[in-house]
Structures are given as C-alpha cells and as structure tokens.
Short mmCIF file of C-alpha atoms in Angstrom, two decimals:
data_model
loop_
_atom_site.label_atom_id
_atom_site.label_comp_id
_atom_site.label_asym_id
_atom_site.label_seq_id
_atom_site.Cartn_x
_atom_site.Cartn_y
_atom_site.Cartn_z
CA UNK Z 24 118.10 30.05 -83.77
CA UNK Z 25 118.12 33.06 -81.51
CA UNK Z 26 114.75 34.99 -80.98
CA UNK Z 27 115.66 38.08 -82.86
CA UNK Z 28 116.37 35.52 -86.13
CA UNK Z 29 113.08 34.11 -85.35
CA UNK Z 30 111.15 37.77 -85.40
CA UNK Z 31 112.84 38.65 -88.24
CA UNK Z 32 112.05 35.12 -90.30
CA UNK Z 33 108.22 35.88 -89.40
CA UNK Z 34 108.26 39.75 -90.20
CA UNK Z 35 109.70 39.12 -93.59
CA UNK Z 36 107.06 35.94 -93.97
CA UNK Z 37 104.50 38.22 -92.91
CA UNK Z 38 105.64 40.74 -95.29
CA UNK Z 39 105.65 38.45 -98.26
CA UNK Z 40 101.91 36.96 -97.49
CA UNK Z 41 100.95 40.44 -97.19
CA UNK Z 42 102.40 41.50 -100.28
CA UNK Z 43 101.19 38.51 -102.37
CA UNK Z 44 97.57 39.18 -100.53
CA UNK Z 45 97.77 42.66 -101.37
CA UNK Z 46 98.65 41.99 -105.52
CA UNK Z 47 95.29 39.45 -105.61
CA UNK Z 48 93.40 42.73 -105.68
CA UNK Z 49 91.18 43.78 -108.10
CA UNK Z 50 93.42 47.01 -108.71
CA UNK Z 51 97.02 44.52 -108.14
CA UNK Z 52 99.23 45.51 -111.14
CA UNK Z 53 98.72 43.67 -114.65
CA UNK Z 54 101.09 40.41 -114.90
CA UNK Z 55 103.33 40.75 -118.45
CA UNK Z 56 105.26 37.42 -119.26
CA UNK Z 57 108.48 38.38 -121.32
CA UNK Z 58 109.36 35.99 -123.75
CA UNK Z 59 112.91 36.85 -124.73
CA UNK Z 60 113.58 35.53 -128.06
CA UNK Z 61 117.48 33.33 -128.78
CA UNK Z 62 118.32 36.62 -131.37
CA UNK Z 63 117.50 38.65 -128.94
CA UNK Z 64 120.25 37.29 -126.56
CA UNK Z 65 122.40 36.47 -129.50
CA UNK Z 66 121.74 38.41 -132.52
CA UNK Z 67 122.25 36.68 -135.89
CA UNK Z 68 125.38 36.32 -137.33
CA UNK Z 69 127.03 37.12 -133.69
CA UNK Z 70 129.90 35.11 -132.17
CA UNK Z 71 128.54 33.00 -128.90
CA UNK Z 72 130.66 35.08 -126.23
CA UNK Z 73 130.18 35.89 -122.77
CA UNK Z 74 130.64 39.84 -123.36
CA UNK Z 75 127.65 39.51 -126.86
CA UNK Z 76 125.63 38.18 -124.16
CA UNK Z 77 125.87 40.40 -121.74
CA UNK Z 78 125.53 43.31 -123.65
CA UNK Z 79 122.19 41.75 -125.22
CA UNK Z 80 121.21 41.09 -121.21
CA UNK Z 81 121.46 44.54 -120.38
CA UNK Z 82 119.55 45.49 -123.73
CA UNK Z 83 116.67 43.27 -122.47
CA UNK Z 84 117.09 44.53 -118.65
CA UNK Z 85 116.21 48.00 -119.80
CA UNK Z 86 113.38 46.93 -121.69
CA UNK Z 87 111.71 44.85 -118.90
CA UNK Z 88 112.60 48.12 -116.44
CA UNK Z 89 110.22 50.32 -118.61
CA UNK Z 90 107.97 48.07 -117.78
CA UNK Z 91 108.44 47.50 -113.93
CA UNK Z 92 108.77 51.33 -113.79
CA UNK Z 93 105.53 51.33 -115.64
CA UNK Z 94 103.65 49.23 -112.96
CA UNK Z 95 103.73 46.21 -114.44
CA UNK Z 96 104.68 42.86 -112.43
CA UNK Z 97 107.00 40.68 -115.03
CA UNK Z 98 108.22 37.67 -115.19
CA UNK Z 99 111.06 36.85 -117.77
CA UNK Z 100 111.63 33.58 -119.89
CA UNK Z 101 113.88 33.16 -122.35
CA UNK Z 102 115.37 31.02 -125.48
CA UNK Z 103 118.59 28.80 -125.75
CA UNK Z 104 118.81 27.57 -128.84
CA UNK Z 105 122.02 28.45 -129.66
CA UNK Z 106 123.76 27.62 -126.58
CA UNK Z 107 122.18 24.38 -125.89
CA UNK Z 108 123.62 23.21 -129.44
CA UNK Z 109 126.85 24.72 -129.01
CA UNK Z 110 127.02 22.57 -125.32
CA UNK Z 111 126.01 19.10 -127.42
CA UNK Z 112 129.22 20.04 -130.13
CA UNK Z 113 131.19 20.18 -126.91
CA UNK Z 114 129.89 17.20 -125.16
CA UNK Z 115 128.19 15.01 -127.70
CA UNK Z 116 127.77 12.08 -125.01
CA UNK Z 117 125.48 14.85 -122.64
CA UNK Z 118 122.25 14.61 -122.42
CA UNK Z 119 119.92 17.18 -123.52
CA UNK Z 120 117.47 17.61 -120.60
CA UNK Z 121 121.17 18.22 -118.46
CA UNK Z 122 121.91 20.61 -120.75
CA UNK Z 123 118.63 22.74 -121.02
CA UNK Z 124 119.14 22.33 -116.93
CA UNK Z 125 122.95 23.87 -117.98
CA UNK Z 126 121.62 26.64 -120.51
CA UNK Z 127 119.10 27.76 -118.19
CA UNK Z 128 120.89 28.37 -115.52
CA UNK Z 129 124.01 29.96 -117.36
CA UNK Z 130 121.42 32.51 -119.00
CA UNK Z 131 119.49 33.03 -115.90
CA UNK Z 132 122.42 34.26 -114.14
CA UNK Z 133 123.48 36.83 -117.42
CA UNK Z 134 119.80 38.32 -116.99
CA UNK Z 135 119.64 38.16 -113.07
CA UNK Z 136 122.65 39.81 -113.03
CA UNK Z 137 121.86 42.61 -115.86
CA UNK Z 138 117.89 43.06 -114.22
CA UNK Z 139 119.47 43.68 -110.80
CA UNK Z 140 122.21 45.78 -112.52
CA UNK Z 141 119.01 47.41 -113.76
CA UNK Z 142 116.69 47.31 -111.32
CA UNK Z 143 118.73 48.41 -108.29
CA UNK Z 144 115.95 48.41 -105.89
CA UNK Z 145 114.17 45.45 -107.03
CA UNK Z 146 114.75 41.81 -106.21
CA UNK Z 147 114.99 39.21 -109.07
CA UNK Z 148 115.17 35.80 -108.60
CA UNK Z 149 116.03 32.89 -111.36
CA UNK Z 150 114.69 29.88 -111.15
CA UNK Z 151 115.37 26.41 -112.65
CA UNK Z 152 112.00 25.38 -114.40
CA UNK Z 153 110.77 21.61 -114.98
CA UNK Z 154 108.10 21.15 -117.73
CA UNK Z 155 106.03 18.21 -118.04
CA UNK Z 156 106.03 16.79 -121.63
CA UNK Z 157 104.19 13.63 -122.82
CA UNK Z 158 106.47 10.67 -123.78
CA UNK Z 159 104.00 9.41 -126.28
CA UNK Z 160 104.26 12.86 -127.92
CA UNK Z 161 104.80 12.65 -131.55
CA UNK Z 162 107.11 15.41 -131.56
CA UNK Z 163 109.54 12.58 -130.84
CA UNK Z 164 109.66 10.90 -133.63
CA UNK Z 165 109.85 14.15 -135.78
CA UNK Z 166 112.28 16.77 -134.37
CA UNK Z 167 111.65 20.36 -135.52
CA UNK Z 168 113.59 21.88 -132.94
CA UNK Z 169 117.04 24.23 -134.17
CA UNK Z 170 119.62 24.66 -132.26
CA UNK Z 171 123.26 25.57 -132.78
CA UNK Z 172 125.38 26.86 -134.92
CA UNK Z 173 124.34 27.51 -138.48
CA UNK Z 174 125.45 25.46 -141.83
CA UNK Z 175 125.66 24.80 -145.47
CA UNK Z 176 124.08 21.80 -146.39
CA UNK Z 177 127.27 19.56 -147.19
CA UNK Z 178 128.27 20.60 -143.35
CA UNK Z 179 125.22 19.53 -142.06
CA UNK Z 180 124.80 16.82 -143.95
CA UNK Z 181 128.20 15.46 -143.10
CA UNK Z 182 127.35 16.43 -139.15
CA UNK Z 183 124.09 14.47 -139.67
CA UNK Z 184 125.46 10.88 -140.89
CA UNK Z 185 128.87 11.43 -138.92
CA UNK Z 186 126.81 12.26 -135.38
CA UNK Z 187 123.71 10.79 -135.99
CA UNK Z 188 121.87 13.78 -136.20
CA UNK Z 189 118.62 15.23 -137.70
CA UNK Z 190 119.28 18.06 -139.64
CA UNK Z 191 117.07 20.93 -141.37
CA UNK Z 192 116.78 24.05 -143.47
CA UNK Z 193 116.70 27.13 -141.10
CA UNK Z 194 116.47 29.94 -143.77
CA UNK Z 195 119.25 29.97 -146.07
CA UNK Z 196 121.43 27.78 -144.37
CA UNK Z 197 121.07 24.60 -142.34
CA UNK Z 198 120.79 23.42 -138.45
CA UNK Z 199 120.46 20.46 -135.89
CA UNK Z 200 116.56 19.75 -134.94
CA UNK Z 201 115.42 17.96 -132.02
CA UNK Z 202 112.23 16.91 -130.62
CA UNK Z 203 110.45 19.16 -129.25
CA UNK Z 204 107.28 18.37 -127.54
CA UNK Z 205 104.22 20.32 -126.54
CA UNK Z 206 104.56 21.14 -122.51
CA UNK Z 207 101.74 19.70 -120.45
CA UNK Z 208 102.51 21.47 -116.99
CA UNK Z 209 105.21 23.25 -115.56
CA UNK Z 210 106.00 22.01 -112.15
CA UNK Z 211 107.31 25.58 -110.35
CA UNK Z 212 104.60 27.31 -111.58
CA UNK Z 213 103.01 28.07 -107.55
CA UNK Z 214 106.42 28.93 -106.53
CA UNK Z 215 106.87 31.26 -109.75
CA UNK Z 216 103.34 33.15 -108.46
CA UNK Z 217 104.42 33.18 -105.25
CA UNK Z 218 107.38 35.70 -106.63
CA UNK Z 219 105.24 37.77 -108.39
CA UNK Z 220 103.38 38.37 -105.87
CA UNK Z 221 105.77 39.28 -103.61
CA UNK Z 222 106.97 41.95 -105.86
CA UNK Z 223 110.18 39.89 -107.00
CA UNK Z 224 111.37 39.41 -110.61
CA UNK Z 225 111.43 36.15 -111.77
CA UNK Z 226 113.59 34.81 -114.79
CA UNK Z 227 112.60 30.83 -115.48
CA UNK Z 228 111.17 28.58 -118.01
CA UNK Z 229 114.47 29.23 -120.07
CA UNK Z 230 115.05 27.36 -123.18
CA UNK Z 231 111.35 26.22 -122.56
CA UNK Z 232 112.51 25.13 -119.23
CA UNK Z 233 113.80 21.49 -118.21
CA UNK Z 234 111.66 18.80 -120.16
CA UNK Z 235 110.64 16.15 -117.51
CA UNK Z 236 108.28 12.99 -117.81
CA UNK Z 237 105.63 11.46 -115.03
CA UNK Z 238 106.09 7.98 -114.42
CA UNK Z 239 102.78 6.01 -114.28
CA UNK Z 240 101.34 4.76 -111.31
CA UNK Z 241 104.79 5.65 -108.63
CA UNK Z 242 103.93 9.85 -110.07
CA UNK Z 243 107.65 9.76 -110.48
CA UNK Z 244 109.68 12.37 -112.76
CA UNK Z 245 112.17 11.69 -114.49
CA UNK Z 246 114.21 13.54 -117.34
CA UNK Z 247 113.37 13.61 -121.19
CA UNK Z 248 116.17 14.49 -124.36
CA UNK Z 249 114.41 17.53 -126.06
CA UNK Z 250 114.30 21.08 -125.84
CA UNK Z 251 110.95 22.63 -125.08
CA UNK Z 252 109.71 25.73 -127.35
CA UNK Z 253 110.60 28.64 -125.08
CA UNK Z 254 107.14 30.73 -126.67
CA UNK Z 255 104.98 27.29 -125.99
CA UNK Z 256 106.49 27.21 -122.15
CA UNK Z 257 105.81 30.97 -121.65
CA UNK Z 258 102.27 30.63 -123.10
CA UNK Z 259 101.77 27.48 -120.81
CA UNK Z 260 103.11 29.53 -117.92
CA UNK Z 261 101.05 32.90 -118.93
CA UNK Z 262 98.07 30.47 -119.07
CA UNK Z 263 98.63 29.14 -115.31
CA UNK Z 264 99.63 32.77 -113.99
CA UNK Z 265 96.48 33.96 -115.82
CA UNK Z 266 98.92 36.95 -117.24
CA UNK Z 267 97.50 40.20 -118.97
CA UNK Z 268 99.98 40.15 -121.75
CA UNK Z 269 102.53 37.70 -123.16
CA UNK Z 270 105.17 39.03 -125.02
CA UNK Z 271 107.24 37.60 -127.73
CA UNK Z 272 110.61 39.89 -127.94
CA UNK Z 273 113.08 38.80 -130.78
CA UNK Z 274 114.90 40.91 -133.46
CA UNK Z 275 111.88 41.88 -135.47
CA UNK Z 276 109.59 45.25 -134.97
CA UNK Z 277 106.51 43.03 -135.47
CA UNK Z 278 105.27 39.97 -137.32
CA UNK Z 279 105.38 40.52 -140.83
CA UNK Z 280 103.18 39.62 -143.58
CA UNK Z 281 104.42 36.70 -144.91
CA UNK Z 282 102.87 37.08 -148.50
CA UNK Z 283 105.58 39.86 -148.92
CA UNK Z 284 108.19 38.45 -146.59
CA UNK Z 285 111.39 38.13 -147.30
CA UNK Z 286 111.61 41.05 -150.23
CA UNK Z 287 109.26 43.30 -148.14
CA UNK Z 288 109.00 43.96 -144.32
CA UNK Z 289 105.37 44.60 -144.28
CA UNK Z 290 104.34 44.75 -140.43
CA UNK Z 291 100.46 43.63 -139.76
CA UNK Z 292 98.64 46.07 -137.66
CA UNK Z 293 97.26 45.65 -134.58
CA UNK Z 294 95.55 44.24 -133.29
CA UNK Z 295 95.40 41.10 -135.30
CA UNK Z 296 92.95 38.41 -134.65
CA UNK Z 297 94.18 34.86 -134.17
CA UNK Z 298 91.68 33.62 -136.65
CA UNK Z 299 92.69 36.27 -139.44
CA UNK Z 300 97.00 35.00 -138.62
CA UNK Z 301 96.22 31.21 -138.86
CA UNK Z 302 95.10 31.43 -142.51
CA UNK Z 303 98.15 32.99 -143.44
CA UNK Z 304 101.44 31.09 -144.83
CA UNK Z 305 103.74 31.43 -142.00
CA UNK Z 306 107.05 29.42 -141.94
CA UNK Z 307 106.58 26.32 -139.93
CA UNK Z 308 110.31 26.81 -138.37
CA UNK Z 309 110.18 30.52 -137.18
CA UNK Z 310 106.58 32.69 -136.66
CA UNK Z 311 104.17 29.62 -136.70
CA UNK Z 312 105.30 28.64 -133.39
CA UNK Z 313 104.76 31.73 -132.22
CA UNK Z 314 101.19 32.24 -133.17
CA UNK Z 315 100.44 29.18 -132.55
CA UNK Z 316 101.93 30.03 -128.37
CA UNK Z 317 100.01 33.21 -128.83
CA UNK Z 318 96.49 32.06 -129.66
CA UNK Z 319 96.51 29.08 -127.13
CA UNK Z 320 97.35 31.99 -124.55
CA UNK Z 321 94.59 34.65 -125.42
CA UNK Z 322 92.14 31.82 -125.95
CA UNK Z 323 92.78 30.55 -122.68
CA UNK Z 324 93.13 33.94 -120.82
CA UNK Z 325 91.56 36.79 -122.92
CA UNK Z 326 94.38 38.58 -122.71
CA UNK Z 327 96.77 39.64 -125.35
CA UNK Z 328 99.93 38.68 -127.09
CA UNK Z 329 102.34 40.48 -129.39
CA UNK Z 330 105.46 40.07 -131.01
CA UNK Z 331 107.73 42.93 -131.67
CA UNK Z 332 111.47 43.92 -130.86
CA UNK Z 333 112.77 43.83 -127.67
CA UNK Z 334 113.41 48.00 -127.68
CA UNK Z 335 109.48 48.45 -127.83
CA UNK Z 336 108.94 46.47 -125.11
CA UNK Z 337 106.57 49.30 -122.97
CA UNK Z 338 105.15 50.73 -126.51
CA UNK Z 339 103.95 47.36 -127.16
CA UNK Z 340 102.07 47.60 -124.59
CA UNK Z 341 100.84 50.55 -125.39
CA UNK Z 342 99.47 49.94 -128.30
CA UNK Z 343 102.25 51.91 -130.50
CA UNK Z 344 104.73 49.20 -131.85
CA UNK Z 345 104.63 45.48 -132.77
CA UNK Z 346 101.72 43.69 -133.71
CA UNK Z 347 99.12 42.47 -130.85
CA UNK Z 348 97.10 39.58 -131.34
CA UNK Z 349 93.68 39.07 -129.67
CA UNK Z 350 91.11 36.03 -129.24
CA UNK Z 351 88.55 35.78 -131.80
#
C-alpha cells in the first residue's frame, strides 16, 4: 500500500473514532430505532412487485429523513413476512434461516437505495443481522409466525396437508405460521453502534434478522428454521443500543382500542402506560406482539415506544400523532 493510501486509511479511522467519541456525549443526538412494519413495505391487498416496493421504500426514506434532518441518529429495521413466504412457495426445499438471510438482504438494498436516494449527503449502510434464539424455545413447537400470501381456509387447508404446513387465521382470511422464537442476542449489535456513531445510517435486523443457535461447549453458531419477530429484534436491539425511542411504523395512525376495533378506529392517547395496554384484549397475531416488544424496551431503557403510521414518523416524536407508550 503506498503511503498516501496509508494517511488516508488513518485520517478516515481517526475521523470515525472521533465521530463515534464525539456522539457518547451527554448532548450526542437521541438514538430512534425505526421499526418498519411488512404493510408498510407492502400494503395490504398489494401485488409483491419490485416497483410496490420501491415506491413504499421511498415512502419510508422520507419519513426516516424528517427525522435525520431533525437531529436524530436512526437506525432502520424492517419486516419480511410476505416475502420470506412468497421465497418458501418458490423453493419449498429452502431453508428458512437462508431465506430470512435472502429477504434481508433483498429489502436492505430497496431501503439503502431509497435512504441514499433520500439522504444525498448521508451514508447508509445495510447490514446482514444474526440473532441468537434458544433451541429449547417453545416457540418451536407452536408456530405463530405469518408469512405469505393470504388464503381462504379450504386453500390453506389444502396447502397445509399437501406441504406439511401449519396454517392459521390472520384476520378474515388464512396464512402459513412458523416458529418464531424470542431473540436472546443479536450478534452485530457493536458493529451496528459503531455506525451510529459514526454518523452512518444503518438498515439491519430485517425480518427480525437471521435466527442463529450457540452450540454448547465449541460456542459454535449455527443456523435455525424460523423467522424472528421483526418488533421483538428491534426492541432487543433498542435495548443493547440503549435507544431514546423505538418506533413501530405500519399502516395504522396509532394503536387502537381494541374494545371498539374492528367497527370503530378509536386511537388511545398518549402516552399510554404499559401496565394500562396489557390488560386490554389485543389480538395475539397482530398488536400483542407489539406491546409486548414495546414494554420489554421502555422497561429496560426508560425510553419510549409508539406505534403509528409511517407518514408521522417526526410527529410521533413529537408528541402529535400515534400513540406512545411509557414504563410504568
């Protein structure tokens, strides 16, 4: 390597130390995990193309810019429900932790490629994520986990004895479920703050990232068949980033009072205490994951969570959309 390589390797080393030194600050800017919700990629009742993805990309890129441009350092994950089922139709023989390692790298180029579009003078970086699960986990013996494409019951029933597979009710029609175990760790999580704190971007964890296992006594991993809940990964990762916010973007303005739901969108106001959500009768496939993701994160952080739609990203934040949950 010639000596003017060499200078410039150690300036832009010395650059990054100083800029992760700099953002361990008391005053270094807030830390917002964006959870970006599978209908927020793909909105319901959408066809699975490259151009309805891309579109929904950009849709999220100019959310998560309101909030760069607003100070805040962000870090994106995202779901893949959807397209990891759609990739087992297509190769039934795959293996699911390959294709979560697929997914998450096919969506983390649409969003690196719409946040840069974005964000012309910021970097972004996406990163392939591995998540520690627990083999023993009894998630594995009961899958709860939808992914692709939506059916009537005689479809899915038919899918289920012809392909072996679990199916379940996903509102009024019917889906694939996997397991899905809680994560334990996430194994890129340094590298991830590392990013942040240089000021870069950084898409990962996607479709709850890639589930991995620890093999006793050689410390080994190796890879598991299941799909991770994206919310439970990001609240994991918020947890180890100690984040300010975590935020839950899908195609709802905020989480709605299930006692009226569905006749009646009835938002709950902010904020909303975890213990005042967990007595009420959420749906065990769609919002009680999410509270559940949100209250281990503000118990273990203090901060706050929310989920509202990915448009209201920044006025989440500030207080004027969605609905913001809190310890206690």
């Amino acid at each position: 390597m010639q000596a003017g390589s060499i200078a410039a390797g150690a300036s832009s080393l010395s650059t990054t130390a100083a800029a992760a030194a700099a953002a361990d600050r008391p005053d270094a800017p807030k830390t917002v995990v964006v959870a970006v919700g599978g209908n927020a990629l793909l909105k319901r009742g959408e066809e699975l193309t490259m151009d309805n993805q891309l579109h929904n990309a950009r849709q999220a890129a100019a959310a998560v810019r309101q909030l760069v441009e607003a100070g805040l350092r962000v870090c994106v994950t995202h779901g893949n429900g959807p397209q990891v089922g759609l990739l087992a139709l297509q190769d039934p023989a795959a293996r699911l932790d390959v294709l979560d390692a697929e997914t998450e790298g096919q969506l983390g180029f649409i969003l690196e490629l719409e946040l840069g579009n974005a964000l012309r003078h910021h970097q972004v970086a996406a990163l392939l994520t591995q998540v520690v699960v627990d083999p023993a986990d009894p998630a594995f013996s009961k899958p709860t986990k939808h992914v692709g494409p939506r059916y009537s019951q005689e479809e899915a029933e038919q899918l289920a004895a012809d392909k072996g597979w679990s199916v379940a009710p996903d509102g009024e029609s019917f889906r694939r479920v996997v397991p899905s175990p809680l994560p334990r760790d996430i194994v890129e999580w340094r590298a991830i703050q590392m990013l942040l704190q240089a000021g870069v971007i950084t898409v990962c964890c996607g479709g709850g990232g890639i589930p991995v296992a620890v093999q006793q006594g050689s410390g080994e991993r190796y890879g598991v068949e299941a799909v991770v809940d994206k919310d439970e990964a990001s609240a994991l990762l918020g947890i180890r980033l100690q984040a300010d916010w975590l935020l839950m973007l899908t195609d709802a303005e905020a989480i709605y009072d299930p006692s009226a739901w569905p006749k009646e969108e009835r938002p709950i106001p902010s904020p909303a205490r975890c213990s005042q959500l967990q007595s009420m009768p959420f749906a065990s496939g769609s919002m009680a994951p999410k509270l559940a993701a949100a209250c281990r994160f503000v118990a273990a952080t203090g901060g706050r969570a929310a989920v509202g739609s990915i448009e209201d990203a920044l006025r989440i934040v500030k207080g004027e959309a969605g609905t913001v949950i809190v310890p206690g």
